[in-house]
CSV table of N, CA and C in Angstrom, one decimal:
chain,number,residue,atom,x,y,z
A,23,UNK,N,5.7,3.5,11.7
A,23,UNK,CA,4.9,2.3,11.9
A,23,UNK,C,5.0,1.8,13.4
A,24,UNK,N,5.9,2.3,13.9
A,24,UNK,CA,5.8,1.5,15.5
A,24,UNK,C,5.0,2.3,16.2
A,25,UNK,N,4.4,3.7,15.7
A,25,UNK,CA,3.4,4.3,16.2
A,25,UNK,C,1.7,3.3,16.6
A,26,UNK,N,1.8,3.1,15.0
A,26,UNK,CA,0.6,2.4,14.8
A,26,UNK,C,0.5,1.1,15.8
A,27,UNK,N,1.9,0.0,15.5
A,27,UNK,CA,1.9,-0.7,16.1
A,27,UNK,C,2.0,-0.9,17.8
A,28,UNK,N,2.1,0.2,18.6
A,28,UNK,CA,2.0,0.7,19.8
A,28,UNK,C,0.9,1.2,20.3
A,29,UNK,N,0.5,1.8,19.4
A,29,UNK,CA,-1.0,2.7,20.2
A,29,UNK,C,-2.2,2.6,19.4
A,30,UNK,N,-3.0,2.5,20.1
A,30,UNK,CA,-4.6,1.6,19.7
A,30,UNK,C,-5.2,2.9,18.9
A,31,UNK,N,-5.7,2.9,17.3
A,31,UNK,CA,-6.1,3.8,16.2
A,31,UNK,C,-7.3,3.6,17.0
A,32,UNK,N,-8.2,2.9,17.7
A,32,UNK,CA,-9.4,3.5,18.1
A,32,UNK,C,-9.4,4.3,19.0
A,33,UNK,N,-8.4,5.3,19.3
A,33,UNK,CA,-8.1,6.2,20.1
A,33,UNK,C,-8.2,7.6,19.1
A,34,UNK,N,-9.7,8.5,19.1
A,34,UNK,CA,-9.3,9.4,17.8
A,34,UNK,C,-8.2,10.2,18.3
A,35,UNK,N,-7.3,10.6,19.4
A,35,UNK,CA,-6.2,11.0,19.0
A,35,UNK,C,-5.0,10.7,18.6
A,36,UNK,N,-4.8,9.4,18.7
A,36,UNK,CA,-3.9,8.4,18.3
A,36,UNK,C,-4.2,8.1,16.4
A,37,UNK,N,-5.6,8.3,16.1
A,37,UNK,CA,-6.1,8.2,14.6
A,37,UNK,C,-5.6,9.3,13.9
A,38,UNK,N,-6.0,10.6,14.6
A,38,UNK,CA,-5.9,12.0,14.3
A,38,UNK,C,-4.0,12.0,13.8
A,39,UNK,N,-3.2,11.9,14.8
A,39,UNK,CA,-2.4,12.0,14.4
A,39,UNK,C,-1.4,11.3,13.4
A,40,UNK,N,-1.9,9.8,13.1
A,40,UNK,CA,-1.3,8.7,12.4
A,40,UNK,C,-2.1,9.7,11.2
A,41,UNK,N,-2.9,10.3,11.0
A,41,UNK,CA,-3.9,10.9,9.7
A,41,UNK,C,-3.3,12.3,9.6
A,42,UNK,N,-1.9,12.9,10.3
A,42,UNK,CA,-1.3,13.8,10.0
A,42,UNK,C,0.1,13.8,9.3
A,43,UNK,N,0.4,12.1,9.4
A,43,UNK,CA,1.6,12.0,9.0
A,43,UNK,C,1.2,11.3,8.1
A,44,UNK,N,0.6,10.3,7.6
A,44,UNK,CA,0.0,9.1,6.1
A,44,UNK,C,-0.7,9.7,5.5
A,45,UNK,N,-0.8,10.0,4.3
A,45,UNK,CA,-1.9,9.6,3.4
A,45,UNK,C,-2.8,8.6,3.6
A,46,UNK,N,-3.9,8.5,4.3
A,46,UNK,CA,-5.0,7.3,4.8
A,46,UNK,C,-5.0,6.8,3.2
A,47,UNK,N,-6.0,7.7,2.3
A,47,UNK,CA,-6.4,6.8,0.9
A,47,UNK,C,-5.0,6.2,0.2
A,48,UNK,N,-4.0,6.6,0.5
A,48,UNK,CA,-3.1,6.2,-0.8
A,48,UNK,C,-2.2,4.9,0.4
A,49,UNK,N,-2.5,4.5,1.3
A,49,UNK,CA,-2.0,3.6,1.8
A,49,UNK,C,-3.0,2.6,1.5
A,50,UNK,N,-4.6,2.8,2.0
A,50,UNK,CA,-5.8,1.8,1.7
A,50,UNK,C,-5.7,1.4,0.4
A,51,UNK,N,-5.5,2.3,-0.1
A,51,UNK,CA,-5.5,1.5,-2.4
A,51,UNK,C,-4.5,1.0,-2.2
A,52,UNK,N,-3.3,1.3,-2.0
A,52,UNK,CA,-2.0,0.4,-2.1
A,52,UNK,C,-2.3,-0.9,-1.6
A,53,UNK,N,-2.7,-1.0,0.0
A,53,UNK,CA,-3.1,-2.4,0.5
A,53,UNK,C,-4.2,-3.0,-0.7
A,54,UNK,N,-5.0,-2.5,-0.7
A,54,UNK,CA,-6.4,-2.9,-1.5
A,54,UNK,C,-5.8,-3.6,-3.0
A,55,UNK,N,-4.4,-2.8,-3.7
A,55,UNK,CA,-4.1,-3.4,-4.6
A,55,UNK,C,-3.7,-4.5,-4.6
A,56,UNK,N,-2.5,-4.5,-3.3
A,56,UNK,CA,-1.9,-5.8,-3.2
A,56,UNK,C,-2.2,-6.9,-2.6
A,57,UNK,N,-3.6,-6.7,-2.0
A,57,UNK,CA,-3.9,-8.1,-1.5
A,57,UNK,C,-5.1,-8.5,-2.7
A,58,UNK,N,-5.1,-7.9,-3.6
A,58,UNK,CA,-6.3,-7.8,-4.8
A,58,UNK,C,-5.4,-8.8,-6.0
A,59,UNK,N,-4.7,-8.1,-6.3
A,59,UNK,CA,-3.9,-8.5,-7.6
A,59,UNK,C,-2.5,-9.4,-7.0
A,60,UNK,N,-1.8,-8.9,-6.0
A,60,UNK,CA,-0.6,-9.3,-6.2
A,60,UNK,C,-0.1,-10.4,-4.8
A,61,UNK,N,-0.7,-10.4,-3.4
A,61,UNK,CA,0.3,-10.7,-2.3
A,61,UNK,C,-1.2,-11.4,-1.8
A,62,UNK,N,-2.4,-12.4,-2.2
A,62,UNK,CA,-3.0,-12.3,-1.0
A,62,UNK,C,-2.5,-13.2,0.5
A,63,UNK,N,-1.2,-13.6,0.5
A,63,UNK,CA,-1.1,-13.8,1.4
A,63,UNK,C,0.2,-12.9,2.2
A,64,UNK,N,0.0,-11.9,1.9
A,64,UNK,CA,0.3,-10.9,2.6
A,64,UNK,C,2.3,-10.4,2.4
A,65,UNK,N,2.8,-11.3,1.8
A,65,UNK,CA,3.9,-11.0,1.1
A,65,UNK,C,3.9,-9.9,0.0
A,66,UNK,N,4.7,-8.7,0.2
A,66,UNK,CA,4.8,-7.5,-0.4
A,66,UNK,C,6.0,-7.6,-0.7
A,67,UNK,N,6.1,-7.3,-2.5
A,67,UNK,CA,7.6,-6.4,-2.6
A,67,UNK,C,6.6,-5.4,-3.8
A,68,UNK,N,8.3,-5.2,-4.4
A,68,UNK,CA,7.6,-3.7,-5.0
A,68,UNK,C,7.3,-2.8,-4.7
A,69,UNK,N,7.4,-1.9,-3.8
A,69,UNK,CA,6.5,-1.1,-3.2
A,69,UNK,C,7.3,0.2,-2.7
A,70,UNK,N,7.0,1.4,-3.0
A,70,UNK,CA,7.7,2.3,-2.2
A,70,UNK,C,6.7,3.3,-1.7
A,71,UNK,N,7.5,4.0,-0.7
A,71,UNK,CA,7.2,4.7,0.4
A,71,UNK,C,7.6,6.4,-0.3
A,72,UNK,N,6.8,7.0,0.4
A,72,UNK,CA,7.8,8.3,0.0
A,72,UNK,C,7.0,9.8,0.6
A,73,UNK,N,7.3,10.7,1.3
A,73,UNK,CA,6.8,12.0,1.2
A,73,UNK,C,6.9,12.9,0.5
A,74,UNK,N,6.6,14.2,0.5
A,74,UNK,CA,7.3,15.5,0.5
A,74,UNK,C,8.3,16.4,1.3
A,75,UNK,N,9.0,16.6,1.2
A,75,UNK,CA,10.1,17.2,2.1
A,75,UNK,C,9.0,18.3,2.4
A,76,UNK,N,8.5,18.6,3.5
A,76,UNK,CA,7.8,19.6,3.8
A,76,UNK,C,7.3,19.2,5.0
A,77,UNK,N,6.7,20.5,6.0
A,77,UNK,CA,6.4,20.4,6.7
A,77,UNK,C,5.5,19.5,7.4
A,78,UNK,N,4.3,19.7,6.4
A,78,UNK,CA,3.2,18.7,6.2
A,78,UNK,C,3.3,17.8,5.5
A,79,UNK,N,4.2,17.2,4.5
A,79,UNK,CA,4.1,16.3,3.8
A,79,UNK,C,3.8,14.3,4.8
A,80,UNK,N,2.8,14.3,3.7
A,80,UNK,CA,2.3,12.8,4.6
A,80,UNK,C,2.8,11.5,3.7
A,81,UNK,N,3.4,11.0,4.2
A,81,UNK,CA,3.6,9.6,3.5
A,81,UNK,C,2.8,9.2,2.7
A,82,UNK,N,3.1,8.1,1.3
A,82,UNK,CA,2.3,7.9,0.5
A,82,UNK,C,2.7,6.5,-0.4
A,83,UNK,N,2.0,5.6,-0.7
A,83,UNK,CA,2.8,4.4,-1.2
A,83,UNK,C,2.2,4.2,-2.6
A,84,UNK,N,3.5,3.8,-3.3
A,84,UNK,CA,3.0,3.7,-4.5
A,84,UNK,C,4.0,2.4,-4.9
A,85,UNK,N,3.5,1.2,-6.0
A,85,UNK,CA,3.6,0.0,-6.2
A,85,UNK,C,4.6,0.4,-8.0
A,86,UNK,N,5.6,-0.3,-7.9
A,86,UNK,CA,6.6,-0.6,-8.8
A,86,UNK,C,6.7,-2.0,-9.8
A,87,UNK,N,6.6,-1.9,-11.1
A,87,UNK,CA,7.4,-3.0,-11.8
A,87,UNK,C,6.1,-4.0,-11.7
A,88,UNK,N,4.8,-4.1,-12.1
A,88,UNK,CA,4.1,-4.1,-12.5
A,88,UNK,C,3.4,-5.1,-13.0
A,89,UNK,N,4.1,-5.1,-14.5
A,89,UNK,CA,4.3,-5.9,-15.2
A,89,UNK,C,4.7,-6.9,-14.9
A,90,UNK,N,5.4,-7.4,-13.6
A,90,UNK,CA,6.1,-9.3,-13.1
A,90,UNK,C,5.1,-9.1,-12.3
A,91,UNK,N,4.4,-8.1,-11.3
A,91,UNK,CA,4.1,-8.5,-10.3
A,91,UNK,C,2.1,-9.4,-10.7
A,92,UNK,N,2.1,-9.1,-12.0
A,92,UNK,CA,0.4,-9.9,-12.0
A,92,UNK,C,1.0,-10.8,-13.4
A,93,UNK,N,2.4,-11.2,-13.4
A,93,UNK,CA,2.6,-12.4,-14.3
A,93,UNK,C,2.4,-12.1,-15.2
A,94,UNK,N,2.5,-11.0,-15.9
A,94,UNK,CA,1.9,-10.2,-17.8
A,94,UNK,C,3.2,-10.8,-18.3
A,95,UNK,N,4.5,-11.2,-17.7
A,95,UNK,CA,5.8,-11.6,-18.6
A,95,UNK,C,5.6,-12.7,-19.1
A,96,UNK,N,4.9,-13.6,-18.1
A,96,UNK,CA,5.0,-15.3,-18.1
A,96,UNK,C,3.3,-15.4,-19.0
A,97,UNK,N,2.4,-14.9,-18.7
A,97,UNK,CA,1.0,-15.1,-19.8
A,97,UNK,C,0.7,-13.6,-19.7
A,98,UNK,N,0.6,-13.3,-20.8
A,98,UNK,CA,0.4,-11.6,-21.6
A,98,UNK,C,-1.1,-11.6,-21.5
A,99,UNK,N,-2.1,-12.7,-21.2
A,99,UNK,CA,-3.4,-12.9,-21.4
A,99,UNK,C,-3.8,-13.2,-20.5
A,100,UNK,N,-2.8,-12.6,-18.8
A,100,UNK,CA,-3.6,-12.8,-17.8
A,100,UNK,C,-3.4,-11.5,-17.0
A,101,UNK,N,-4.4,-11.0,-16.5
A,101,UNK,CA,-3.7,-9.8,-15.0
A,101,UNK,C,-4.8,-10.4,-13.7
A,102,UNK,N,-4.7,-9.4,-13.1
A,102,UNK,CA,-5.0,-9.3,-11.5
A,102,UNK,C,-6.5,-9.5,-12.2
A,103,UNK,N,-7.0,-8.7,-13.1
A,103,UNK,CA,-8.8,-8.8,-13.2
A,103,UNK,C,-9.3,-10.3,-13.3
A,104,UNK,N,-8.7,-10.9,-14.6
A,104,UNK,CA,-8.9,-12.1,-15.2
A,104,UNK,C,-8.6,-13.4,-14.2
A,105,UNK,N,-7.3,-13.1,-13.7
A,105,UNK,CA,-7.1,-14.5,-12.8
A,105,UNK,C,-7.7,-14.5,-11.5
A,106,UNK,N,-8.4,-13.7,-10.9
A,106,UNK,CA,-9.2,-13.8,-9.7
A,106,UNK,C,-9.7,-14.4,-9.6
A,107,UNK,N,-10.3,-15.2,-9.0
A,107,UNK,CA,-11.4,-15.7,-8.7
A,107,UNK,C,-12.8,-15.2,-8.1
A,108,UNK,N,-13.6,-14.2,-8.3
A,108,UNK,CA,-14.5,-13.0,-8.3
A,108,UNK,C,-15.5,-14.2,-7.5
């Protein structure tokens, strides 16, 4: 991350390579989930990170525990779809 945070992605080499180490889609749906259903102000938990031990292996985020995070414990008759405001 202090890549990103350092060097300007409108630079396609600086894009190129951030796109060699992330998974671009599985970090966009992650964000897309969490500011959709769970954080819209930008507070994240739950969430993990993870590669493949491999050469190429690119980072990938995937969202944990689920069930508290769209309140299904506290109303069983609400999620992320229902409570939005669309």
């Amino acid at each position: 991350m202090n890549f990103i945070s350092t060097n300007p992605l409108s630079d396609s080499a600086n894009y190129a390579y951030v796109k060699s180490k992330v998974d671009v889609q599985s970090f966009m749906l992650h964000y897309l989930l969490v500011f959709t259903c769970r954080a819209p102000t930008g507070r994240i938990k739950n969430e993990a990170k993870w590669r493949p031990k491999t050469v190429d292996g690119k980072w990938k985020w995937i969202m944990w525990d689920m069930d508290a995070t769209v309140a299904y414990y506290l109303n069983p008759g609400t999620t992320c779809l229902t409570s939005h405001r669309w």
